[in-house]
Backbone as a ProteinNet text record, in pm:
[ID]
protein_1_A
[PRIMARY]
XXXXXXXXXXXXXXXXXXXXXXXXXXXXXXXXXXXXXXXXXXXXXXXXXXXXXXXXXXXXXXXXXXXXXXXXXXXXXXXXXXXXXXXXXXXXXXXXXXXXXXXXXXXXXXXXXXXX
[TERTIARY]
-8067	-8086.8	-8104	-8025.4	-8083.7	-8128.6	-8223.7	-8283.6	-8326.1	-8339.6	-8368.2	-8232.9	-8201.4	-8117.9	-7998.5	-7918.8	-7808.5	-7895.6	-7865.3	-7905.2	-7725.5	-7707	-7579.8	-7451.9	-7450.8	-7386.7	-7370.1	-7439.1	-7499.7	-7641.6	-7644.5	-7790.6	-7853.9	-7997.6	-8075.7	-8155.5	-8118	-8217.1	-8393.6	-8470	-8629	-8693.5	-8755.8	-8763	-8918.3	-8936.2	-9122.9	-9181.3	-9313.4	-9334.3	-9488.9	-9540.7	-9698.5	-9766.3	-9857.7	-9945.2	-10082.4	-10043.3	-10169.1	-10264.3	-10409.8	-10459.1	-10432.3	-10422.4	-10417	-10503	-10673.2	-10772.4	-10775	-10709.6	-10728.9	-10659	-10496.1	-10463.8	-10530.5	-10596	-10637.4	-10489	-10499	-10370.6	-10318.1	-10316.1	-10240.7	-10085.3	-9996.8	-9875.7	-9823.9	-9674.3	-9610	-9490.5	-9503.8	-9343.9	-9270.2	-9128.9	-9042.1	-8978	-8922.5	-8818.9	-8890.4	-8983.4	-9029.1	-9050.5	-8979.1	-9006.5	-9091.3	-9132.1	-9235.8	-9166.1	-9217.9	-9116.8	-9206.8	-9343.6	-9473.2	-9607.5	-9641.7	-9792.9	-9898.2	-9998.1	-10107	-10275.3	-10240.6	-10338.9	-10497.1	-10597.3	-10700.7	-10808.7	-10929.2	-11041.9	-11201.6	-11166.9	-11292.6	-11415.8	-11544.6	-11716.7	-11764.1	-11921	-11973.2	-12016.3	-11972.6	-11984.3	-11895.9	-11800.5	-11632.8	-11548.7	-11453.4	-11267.5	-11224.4	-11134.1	-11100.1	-10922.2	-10897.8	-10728.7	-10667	-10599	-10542	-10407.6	-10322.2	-10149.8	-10079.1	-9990	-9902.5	-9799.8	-9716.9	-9550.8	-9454.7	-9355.2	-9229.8	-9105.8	-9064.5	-8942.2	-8828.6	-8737.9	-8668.4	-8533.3	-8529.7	-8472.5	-8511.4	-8653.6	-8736.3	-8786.4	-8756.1	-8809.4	-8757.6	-8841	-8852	-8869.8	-8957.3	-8927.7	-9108.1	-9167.9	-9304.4	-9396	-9382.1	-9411.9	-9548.3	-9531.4	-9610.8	-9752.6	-9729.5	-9815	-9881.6	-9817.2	-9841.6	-9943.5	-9900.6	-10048	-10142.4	-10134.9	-10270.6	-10324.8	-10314	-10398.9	-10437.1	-10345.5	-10432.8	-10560.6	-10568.4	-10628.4	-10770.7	-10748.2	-10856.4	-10914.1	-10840.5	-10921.9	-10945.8	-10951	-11031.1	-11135.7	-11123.6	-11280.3	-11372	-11331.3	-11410	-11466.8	-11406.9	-11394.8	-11541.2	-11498.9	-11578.2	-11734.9	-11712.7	-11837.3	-11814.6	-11710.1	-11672.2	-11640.4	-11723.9	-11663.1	-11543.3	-11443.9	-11294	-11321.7	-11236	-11224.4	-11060.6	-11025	-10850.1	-10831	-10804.8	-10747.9	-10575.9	-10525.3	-10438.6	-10338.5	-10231	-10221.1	-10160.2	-10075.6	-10048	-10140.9	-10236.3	-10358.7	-10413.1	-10477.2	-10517.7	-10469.1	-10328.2	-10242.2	-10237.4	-10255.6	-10254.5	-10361.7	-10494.3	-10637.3	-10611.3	-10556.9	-10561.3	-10473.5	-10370.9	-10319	-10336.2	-10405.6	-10488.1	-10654.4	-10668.3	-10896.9	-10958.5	-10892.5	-10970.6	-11004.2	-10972.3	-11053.5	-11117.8	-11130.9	-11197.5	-11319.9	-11391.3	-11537.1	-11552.1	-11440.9	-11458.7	-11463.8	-11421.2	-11475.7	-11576.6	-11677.8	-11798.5	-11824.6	-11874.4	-11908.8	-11912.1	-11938.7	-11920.3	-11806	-11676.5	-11552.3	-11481.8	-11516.5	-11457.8	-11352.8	-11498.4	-11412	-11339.3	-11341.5	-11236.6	-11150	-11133.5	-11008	-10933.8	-10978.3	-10974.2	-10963.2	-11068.1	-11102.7	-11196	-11285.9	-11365	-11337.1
-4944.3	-5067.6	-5183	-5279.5	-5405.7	-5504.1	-5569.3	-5695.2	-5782.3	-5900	-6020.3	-6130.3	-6226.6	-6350.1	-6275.4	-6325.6	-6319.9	-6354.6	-6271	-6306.8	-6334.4	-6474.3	-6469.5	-6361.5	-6403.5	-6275.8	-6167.6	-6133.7	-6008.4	-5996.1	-5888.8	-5826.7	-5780.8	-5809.2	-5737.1	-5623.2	-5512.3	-5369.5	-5389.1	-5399.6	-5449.6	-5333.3	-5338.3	-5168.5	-5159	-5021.5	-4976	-5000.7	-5075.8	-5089.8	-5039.2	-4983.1	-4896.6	-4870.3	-4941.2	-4973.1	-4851	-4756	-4682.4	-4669.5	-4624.3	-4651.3	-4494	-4494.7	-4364.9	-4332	-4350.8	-4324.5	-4311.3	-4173.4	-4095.2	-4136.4	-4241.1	-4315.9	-4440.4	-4476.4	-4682.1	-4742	-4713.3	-4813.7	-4782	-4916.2	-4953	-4895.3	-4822.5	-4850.1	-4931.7	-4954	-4999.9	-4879.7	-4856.4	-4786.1	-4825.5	-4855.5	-4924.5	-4820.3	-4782	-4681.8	-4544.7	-4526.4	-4396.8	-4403.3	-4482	-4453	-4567.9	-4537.3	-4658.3	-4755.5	-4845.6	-4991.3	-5079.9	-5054.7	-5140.4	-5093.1	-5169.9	-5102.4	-5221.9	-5172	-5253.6	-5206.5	-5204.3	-5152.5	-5221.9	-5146.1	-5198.8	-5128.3	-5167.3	-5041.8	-5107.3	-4959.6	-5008.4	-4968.2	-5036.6	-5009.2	-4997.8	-4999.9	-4987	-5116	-5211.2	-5331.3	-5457	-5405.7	-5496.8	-5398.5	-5482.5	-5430.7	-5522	-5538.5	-5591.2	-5525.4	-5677.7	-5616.2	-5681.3	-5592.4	-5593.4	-5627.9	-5528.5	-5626.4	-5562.2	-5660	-5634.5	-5627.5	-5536.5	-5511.5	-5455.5	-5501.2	-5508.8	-5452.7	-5320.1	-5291.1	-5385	-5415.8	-5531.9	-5551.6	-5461.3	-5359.2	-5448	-5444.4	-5492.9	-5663.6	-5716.5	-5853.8	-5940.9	-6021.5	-6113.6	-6090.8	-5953.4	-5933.6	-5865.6	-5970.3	-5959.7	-5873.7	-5762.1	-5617	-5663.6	-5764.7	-5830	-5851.7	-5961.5	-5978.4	-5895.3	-5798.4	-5684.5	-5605.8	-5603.4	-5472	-5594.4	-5706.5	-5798.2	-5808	-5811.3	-5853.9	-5703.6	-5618.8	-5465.5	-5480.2	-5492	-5438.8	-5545.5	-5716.9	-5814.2	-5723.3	-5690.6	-5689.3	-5501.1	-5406.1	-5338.7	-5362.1	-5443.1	-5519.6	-5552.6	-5673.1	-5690.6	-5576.4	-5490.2	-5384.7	-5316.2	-5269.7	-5190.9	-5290	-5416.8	-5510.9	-5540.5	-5498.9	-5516.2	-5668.1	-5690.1	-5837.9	-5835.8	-5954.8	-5931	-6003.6	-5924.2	-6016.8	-6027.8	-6092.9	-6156.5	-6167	-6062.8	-6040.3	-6059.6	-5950.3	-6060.4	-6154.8	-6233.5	-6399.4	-6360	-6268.5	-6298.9	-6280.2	-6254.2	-6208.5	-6341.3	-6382.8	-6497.7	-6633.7	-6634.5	-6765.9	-6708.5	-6572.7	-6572.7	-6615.9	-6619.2	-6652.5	-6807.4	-6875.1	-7005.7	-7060.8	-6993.8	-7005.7	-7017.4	-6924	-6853.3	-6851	-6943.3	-6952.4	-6822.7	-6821.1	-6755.3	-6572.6	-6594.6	-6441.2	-6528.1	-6640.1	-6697.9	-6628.3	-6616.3	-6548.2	-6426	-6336.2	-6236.8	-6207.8	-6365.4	-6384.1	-6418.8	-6361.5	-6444.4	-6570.6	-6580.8	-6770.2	-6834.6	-6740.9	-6831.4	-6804.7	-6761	-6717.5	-6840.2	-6896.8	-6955.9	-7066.4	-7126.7	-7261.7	-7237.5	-7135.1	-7141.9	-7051.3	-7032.4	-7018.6	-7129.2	-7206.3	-7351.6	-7265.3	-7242.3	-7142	-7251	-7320.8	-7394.3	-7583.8
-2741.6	-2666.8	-2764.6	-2765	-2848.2	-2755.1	-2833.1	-2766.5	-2842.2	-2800.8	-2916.2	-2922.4	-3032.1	-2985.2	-3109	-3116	-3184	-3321	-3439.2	-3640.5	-3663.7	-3724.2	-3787.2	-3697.9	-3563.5	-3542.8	-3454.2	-3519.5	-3502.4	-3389.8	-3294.4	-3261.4	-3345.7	-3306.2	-3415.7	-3274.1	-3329.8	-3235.5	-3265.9	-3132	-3206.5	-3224	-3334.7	-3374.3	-3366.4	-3370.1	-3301.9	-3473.3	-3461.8	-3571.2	-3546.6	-3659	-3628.1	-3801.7	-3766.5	-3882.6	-3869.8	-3949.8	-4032.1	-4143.9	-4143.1	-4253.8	-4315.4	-4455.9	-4501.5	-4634.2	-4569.5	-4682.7	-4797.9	-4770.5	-4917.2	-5048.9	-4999.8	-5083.5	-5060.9	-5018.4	-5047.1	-4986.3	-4871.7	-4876.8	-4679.9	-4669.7	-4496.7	-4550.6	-4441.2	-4475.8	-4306	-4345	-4168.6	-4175.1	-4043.2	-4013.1	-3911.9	-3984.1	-3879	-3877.1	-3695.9	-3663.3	-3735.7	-3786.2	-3812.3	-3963.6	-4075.5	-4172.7	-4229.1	-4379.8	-4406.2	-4480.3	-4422.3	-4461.2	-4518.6	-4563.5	-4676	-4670.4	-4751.7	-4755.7	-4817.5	-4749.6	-4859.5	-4899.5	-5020.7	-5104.6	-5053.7	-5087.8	-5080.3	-5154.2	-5175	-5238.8	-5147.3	-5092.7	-4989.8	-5042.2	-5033.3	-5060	-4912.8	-4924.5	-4833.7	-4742.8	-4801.6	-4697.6	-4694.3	-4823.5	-4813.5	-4886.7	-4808.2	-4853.4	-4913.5	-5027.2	-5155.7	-5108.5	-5050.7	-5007.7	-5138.8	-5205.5	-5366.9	-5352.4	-5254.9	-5264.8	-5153.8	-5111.3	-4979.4	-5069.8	-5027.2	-5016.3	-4913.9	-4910.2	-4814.3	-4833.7	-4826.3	-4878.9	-4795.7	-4918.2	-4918.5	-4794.7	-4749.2	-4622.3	-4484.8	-4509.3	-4398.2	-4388.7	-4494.8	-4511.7	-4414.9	-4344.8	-4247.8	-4141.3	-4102.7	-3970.9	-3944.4	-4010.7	-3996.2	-4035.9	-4108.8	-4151.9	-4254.4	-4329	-4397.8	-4330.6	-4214.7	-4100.7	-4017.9	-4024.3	-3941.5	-4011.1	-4132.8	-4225	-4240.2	-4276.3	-4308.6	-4182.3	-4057.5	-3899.7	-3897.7	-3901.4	-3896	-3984.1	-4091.2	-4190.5	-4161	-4114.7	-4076.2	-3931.5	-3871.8	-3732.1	-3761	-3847.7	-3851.9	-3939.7	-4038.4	-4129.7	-4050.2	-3905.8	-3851.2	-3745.8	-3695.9	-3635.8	-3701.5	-3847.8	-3923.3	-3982.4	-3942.8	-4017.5	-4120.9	-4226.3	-4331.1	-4429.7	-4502.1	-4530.6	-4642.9	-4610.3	-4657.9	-4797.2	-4920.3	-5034.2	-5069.3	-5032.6	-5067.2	-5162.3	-5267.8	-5426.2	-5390.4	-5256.8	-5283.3	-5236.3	-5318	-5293.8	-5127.7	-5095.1	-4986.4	-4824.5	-4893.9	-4771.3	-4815.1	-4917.2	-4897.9	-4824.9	-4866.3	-4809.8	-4642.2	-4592.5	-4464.8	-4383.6	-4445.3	-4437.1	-4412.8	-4516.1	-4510.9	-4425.3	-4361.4	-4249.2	-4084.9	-4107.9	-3985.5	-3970.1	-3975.1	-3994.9	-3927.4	-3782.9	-3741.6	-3771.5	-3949.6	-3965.5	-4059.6	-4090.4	-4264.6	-4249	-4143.9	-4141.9	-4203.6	-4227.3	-4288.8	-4434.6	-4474.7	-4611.1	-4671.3	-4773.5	-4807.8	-4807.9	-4787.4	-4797.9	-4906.4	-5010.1	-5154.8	-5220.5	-5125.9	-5152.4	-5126.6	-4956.2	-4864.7	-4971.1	-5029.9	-5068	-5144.5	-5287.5	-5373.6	-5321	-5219.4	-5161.5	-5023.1	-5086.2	-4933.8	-4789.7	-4751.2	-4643.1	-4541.6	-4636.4	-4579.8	-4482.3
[MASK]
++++++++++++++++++++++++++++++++++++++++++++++++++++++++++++++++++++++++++++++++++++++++++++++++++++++++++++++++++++

């Protein structure tokens, strides 16, 4: 079944996309259509997560996969009570995008990351 507007063309088929955490490595992955199409690292303590780096196999770029592991990964922090530290740049620039997780960053984070 495809659905969605014409890309250059072409249909684009909208594919099942499902974001897991997988502990034991430190790391969110996404799977599009079944296989894994990114991931993002993190190193969790007992009262924050230190999200370290998003990646996108290049296959998959532009079709939100990015977005998809960083809102997973914010709304189980807050989920878990967890306070967020944005090591990295692309979780941060999503923070500064989007306020409404800035709370999950320390407060003496906020500003040097223009959060505030």
């Amino acid at each position: 079944m495809w659905a969605g507007r014409p890309s250059r063309g072409r249909y684009r088929r909208r594919m099942p996309v499902v974001v897991q955490d997988v502990p034991d490595r430190s790391r969110y992955v996404v799977l599009a259509d079944g296989r894994q199409a990114g991931l993002l690292t993190y190193d969790r303590g007992e009262t924050q997560i230190d999200l370290l780096h998003t990646e996108v196999d290049d296959a998959y770029a532009g079709r939100g996969l990015a977005k998809a592991l960083v809102t997973h990964a914010l709304d189980a922090a807050r989920r878990d009570g967890l306070a967020v530290v944005p090591s990295c740049p692309y979780v941060a620039e999503f923070l500064r995008r989007d306020p409404s997780y800035a709370d999950l960053v320390p407060a003496a984070r906020r500003a040097e990351l223009g959060l505030d």
